[in-house]
PDB file of C-alpha atoms in Angstrom:
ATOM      1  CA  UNK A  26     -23.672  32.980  59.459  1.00 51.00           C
ATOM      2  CA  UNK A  27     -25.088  33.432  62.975  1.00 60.00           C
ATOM      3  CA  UNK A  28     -23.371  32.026  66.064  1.00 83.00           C
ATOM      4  CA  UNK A  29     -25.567  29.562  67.917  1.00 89.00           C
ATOM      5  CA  UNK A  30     -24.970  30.017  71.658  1.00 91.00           C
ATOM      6  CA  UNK A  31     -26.605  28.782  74.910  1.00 92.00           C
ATOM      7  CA  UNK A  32     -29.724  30.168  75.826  1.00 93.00           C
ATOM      8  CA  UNK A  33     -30.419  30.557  72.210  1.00 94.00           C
ATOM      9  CA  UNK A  34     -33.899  29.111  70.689  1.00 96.00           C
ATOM     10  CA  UNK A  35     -32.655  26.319  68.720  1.00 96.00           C
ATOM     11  CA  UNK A  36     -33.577  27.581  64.911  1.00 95.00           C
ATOM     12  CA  UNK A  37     -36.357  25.549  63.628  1.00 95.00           C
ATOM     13  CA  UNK A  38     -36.479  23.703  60.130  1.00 94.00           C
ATOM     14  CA  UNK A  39     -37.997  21.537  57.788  1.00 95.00           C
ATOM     15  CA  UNK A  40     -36.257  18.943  56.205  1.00 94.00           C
ATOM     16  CA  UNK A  41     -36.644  15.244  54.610  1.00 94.00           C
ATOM     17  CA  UNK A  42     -35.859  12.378  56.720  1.00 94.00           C
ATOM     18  CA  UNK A  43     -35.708   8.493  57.208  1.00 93.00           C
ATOM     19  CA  UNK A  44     -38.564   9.049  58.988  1.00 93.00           C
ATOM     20  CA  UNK A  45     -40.777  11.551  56.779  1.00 94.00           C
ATOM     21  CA  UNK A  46     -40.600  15.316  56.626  1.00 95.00           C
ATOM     22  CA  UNK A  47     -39.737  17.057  59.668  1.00 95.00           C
ATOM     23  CA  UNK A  48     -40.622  20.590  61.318  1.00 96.00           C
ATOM     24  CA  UNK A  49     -38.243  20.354  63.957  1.00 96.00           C
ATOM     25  CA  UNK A  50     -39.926  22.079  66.347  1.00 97.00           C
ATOM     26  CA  UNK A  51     -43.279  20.497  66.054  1.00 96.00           C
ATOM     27  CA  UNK A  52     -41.576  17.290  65.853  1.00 96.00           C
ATOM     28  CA  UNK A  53     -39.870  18.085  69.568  1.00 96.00           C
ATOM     29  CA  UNK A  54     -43.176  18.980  70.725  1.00 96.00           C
ATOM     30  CA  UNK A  55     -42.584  19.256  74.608  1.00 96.00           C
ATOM     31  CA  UNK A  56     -39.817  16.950  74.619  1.00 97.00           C
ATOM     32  CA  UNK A  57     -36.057  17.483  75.157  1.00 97.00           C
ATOM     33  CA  UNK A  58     -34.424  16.868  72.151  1.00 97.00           C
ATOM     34  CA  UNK A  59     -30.530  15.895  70.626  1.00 96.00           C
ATOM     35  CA  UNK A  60     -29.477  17.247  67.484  1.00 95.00           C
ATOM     36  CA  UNK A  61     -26.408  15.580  66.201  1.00 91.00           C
ATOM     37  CA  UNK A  62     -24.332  15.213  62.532  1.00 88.00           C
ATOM     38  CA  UNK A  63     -22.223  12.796  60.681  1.00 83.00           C
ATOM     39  CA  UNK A  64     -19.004  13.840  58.295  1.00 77.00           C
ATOM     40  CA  UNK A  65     -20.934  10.992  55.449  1.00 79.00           C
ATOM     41  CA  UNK A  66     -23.027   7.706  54.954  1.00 83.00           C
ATOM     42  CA  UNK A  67     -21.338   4.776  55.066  1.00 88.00           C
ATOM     43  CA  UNK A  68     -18.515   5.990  57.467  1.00 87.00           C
ATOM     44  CA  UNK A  69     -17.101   3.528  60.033  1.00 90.00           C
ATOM     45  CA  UNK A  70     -17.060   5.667  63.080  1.00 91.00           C
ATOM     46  CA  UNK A  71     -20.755   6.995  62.173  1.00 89.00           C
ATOM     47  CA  UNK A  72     -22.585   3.464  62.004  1.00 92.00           C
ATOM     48  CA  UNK A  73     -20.953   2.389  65.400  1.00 94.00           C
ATOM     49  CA  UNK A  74     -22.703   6.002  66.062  1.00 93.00           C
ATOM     50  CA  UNK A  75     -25.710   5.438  65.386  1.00 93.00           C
ATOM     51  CA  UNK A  76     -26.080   2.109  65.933  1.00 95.00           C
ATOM     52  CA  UNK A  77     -25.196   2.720  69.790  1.00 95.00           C
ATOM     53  CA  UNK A  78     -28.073   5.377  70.016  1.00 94.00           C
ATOM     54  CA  UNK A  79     -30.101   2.906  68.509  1.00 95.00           C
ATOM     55  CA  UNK A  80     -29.604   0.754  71.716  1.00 95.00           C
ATOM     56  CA  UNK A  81     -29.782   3.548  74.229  1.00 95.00           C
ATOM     57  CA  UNK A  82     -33.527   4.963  72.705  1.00 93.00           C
ATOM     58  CA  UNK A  83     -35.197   3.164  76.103  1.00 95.00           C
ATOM     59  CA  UNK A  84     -32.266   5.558  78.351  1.00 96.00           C
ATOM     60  CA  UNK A  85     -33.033   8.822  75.835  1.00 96.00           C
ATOM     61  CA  UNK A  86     -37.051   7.810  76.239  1.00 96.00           C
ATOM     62  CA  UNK A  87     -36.589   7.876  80.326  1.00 96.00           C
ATOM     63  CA  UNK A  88     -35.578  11.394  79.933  1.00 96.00           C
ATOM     64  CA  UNK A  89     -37.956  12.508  77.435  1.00 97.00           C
ATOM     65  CA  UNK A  90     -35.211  13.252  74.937  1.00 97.00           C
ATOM     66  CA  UNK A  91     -36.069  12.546  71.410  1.00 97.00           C
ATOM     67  CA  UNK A  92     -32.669  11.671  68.624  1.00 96.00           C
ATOM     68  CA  UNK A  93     -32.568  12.874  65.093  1.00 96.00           C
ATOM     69  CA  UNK A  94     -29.357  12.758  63.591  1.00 93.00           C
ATOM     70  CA  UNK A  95     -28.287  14.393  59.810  1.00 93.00           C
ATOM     71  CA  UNK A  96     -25.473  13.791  57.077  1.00 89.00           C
ATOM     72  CA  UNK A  97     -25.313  16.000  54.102  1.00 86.00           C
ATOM     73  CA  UNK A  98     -26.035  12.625  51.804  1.00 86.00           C
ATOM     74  CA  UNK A  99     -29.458  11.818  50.433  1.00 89.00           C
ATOM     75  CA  UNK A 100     -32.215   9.854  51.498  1.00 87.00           C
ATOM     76  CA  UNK A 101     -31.958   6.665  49.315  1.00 91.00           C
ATOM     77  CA  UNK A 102     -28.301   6.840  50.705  1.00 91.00           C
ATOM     78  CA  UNK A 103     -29.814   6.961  54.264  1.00 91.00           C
ATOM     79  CA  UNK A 104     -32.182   4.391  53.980  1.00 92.00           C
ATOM     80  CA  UNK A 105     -29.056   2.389  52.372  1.00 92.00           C
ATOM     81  CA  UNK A 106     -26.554   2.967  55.494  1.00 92.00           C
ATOM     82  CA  UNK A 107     -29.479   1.815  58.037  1.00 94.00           C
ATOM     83  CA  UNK A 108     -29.459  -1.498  56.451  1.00 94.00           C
ATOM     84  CA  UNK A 109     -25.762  -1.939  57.168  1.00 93.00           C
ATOM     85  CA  UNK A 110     -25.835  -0.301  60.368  1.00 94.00           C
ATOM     86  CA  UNK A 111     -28.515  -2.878  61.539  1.00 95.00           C
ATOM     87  CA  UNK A 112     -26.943  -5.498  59.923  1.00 95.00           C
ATOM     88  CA  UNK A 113     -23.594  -4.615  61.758  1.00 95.00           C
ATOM     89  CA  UNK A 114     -24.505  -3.253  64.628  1.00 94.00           C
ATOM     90  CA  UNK A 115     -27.076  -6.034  65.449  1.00 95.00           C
ATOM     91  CA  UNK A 116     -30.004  -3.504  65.970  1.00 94.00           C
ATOM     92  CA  UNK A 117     -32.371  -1.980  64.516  1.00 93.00           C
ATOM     93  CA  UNK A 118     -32.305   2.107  63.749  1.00 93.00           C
ATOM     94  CA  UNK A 119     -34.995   3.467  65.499  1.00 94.00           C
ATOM     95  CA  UNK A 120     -34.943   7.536  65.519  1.00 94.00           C
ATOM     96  CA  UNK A 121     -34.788   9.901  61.849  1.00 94.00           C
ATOM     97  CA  UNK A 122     -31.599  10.619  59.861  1.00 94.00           C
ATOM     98  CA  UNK A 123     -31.834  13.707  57.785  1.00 94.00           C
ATOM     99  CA  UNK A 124     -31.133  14.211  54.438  1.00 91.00           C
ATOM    100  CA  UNK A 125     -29.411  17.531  54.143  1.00 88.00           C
ATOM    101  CA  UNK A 126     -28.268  17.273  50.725  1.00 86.00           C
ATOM    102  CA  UNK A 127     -28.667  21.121  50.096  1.00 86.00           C
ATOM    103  CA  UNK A 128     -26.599  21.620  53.375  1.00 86.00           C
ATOM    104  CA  UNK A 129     -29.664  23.680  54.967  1.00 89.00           C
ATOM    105  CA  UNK A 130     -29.552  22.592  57.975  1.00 88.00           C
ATOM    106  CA  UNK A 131     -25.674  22.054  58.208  1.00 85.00           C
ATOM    107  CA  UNK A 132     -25.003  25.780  57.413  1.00 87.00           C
ATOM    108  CA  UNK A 133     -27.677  27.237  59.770  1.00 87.00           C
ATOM    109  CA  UNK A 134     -26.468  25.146  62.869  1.00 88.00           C
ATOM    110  CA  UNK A 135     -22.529  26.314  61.903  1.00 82.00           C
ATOM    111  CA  UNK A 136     -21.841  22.020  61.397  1.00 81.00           C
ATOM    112  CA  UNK A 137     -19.179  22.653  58.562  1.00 74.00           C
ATOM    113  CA  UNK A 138     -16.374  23.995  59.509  1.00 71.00           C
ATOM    114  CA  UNK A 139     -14.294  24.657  56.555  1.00 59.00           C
ATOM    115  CA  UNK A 140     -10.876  24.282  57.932  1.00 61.00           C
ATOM    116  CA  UNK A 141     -11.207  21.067  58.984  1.00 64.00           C
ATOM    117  CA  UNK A 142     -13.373  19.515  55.625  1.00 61.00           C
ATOM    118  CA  UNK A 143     -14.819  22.031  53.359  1.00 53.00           C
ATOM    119  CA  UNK A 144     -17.701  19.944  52.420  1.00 60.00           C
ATOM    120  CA  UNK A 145     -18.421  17.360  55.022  1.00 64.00           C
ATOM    121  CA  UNK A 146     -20.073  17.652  58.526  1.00 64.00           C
ATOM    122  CA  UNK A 147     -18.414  17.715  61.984  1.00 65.00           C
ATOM    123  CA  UNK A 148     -19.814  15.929  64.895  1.00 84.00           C
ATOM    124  CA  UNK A 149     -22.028  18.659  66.583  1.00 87.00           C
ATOM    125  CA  UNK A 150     -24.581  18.006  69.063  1.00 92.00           C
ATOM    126  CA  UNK A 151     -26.839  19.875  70.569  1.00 95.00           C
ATOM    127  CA  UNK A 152     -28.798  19.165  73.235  1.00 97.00           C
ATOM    128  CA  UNK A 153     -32.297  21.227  72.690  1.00 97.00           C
ATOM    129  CA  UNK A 154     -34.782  21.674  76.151  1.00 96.00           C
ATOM    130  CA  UNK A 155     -38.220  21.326  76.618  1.00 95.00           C
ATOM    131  CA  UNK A 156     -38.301  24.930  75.846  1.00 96.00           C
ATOM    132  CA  UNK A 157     -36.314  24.788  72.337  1.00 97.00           C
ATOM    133  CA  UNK A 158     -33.473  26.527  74.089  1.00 97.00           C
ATOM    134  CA  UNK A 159     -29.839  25.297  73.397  1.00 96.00           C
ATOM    135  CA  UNK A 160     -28.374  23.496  76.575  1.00 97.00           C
ATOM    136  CA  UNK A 161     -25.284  21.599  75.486  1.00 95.00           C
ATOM    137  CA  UNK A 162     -22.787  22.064  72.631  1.00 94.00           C
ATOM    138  CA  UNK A 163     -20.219  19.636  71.641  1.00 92.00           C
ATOM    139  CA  UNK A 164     -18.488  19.685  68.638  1.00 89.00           C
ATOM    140  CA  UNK A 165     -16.131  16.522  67.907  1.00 88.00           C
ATOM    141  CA  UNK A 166     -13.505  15.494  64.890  1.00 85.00           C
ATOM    142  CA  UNK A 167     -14.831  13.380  62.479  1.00 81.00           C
ATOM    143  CA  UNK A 168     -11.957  10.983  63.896  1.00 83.00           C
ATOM    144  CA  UNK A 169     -13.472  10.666  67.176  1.00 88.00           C
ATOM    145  CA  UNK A 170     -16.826   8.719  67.836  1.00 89.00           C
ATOM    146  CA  UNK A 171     -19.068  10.411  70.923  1.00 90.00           C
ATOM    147  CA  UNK A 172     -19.551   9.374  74.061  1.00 93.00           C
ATOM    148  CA  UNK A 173     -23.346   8.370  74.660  1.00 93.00           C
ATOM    149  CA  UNK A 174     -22.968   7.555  78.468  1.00 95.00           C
ATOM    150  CA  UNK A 175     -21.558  10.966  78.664  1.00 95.00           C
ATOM    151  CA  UNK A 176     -24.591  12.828  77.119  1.00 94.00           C
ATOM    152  CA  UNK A 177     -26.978  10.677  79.016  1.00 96.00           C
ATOM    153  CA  UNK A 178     -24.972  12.101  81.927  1.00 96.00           C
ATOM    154  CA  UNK A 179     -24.676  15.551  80.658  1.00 96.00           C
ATOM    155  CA  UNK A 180     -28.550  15.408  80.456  1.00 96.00           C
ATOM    156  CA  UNK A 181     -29.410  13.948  83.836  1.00 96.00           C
ATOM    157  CA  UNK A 182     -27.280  17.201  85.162  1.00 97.00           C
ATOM    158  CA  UNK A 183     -29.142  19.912  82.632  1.00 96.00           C
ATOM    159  CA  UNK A 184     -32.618  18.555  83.314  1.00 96.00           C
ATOM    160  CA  UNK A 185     -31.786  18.135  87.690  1.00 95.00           C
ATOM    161  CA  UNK A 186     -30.402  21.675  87.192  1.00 94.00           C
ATOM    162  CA  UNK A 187     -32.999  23.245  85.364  1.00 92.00           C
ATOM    163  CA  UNK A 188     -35.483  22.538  88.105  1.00 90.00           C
ATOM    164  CA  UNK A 189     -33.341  22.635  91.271  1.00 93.00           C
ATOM    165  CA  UNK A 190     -31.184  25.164  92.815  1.00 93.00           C
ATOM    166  CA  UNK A 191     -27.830  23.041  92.318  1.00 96.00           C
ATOM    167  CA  UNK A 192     -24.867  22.173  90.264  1.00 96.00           C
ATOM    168  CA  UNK A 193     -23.179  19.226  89.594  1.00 97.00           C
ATOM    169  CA  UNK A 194     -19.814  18.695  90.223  1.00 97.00           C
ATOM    170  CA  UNK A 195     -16.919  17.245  88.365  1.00 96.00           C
ATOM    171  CA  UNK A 196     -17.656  13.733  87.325  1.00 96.00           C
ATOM    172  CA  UNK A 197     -21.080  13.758  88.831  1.00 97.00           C
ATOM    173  CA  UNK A 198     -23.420  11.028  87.781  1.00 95.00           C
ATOM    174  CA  UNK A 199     -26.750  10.426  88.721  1.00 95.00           C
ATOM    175  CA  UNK A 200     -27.199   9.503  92.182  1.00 94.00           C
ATOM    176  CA  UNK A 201     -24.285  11.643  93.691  1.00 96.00           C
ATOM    177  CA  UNK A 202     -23.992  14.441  95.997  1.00 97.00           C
ATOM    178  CA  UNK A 203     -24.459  17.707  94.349  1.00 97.00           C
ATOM    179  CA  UNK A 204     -23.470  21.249  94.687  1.00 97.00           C
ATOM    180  CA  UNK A 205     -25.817  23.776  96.519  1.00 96.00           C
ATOM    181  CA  UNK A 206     -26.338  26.939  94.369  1.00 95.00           C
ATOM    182  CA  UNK A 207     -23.889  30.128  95.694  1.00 94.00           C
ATOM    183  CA  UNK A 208     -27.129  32.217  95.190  1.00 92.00           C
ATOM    184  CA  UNK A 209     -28.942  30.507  98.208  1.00 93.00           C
ATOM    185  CA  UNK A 210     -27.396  31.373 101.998  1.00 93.00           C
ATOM    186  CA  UNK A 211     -26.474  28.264 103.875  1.00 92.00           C
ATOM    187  CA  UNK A 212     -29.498  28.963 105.678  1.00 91.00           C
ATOM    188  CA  UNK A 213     -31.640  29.005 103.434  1.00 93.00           C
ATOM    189  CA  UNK A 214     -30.502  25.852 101.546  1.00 93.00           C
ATOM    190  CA  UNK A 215     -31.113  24.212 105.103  1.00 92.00           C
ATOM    191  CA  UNK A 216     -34.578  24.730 104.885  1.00 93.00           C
ATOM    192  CA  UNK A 217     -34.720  23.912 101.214  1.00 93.00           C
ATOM    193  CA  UNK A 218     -32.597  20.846 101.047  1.00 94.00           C
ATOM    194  CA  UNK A 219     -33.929  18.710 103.933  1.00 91.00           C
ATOM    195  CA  UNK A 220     -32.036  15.596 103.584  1.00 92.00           C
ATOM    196  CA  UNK A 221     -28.932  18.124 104.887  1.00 93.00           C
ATOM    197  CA  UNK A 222     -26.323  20.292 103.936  1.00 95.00           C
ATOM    198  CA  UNK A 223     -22.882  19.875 104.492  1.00 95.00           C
ATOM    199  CA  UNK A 224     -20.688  23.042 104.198  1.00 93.00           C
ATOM    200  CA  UNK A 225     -16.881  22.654 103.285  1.00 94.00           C
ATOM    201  CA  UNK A 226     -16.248  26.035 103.053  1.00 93.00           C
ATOM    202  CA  UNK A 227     -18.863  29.021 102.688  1.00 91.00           C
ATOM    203  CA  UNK A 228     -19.054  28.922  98.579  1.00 92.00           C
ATOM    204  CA  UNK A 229     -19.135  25.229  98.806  1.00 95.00           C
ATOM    205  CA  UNK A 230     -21.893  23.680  99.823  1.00 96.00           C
ATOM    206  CA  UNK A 231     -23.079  19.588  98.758  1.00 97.00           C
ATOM    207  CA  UNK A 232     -26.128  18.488  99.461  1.00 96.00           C
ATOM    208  CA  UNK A 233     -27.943  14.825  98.248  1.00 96.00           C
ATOM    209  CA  UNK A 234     -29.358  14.613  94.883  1.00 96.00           C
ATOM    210  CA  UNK A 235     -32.839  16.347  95.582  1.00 92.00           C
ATOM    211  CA  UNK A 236     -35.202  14.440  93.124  1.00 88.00           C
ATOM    212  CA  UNK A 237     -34.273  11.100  93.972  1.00 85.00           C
ATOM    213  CA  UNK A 238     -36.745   9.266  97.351  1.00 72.00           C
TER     214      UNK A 238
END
């Protein structure tokens, strides 16, 4: 089984979903994309899950990142669980859950890791660019629900960084000072980062969020 790594083009794949069949790539289209799995249907931790993403679609559409999520149960089970996590979650499901009953998709994005459950999903995400490479890996327990504020976060520093010279530092969020590239002099991020520079020491330099007015 191949090793999916940053950088890497996300494989591509067809599969059945909530929403219809699927080529993944075509269904990205030029969009960013997020790529995540559930252990089962009808787990607790996975319909708070899902229902939560549900209510963040308007912050994922923003950022022209489009949701698809997969569990290694059927469709009829799917279509099942969405009922409840509506019901539940007071929402309504809004994005594709795939049905990877053959494990297809599980086994070619490395989502089972056998010495944890032999059979069952962890909670991997990837987040997927507007170029199908791979940008973000998490992998969670299936004890521990995700953090959506953090991977709206995580993407508001992948896409600032993909188009500006600049890091983010710990705990950034959007809005906050952020780290000047050490490829670019001091002098030359002067002239490239007009709202200023401030230098704390020579490899360290923070400069205002460049894409905001």
């Amino acid at each position: 089984m191949a090793t999916i790594r940053l950088g890497d083009e996300a494989p591509n794949f067809n599969a059945n979903s909530t929403e219809g069949s699927i080529n993944f790539h075509e269904w990205l289209g030029d969009s960013w994309g997020i790529l995540f799995s559930h252990p089962s249907d009808y787990t607790p931790v996975c319909t708070t899950e899902l229902g939560t993403v549900a209510k963040y679609k308007d912050e994922f559409d923003k950022r022209n990142v489009k949701v698809v999520a997969l569990s290694v149960d059927g469709l009829e089970s799917h279509e099942g669980w969405v009922k409840d996590i509506n019901e539940t979650q007071k929402t309504t499901v809004n994005f594709p859950i795939i049905a990877d009953e053959d494990k297809k998709v599980s086994e070619l994005y490395d989502m089972i890791h056998p010495n944890e459950d032999s059979k069952l999903t962890v909670r991997s995400v990837f987040v997927i660019g507007d170029d199908k490479k791979v940008k973000l890996i998490i992998t969670y327990p299936a004890s521990t629900g995700r953090n959506f504020d953090e991977l709206l976060r995580v993407i508001d520093s992948l896409q600032l960084t993909a188009y500006h010279k600049v890091a983010t530092p710990a705990n950034w969020k959007h809005g906050e000072d952020v780290v000047v590239s050490p490829s670019i002099s001091t002098e030359d991020a002067k002239n490239i980062f007009t709202k200023g520079v401030k230098e704390v020491k020579p490899y360290l330099r923070m400069t205002p969020q460049p894409n905001l007015n």
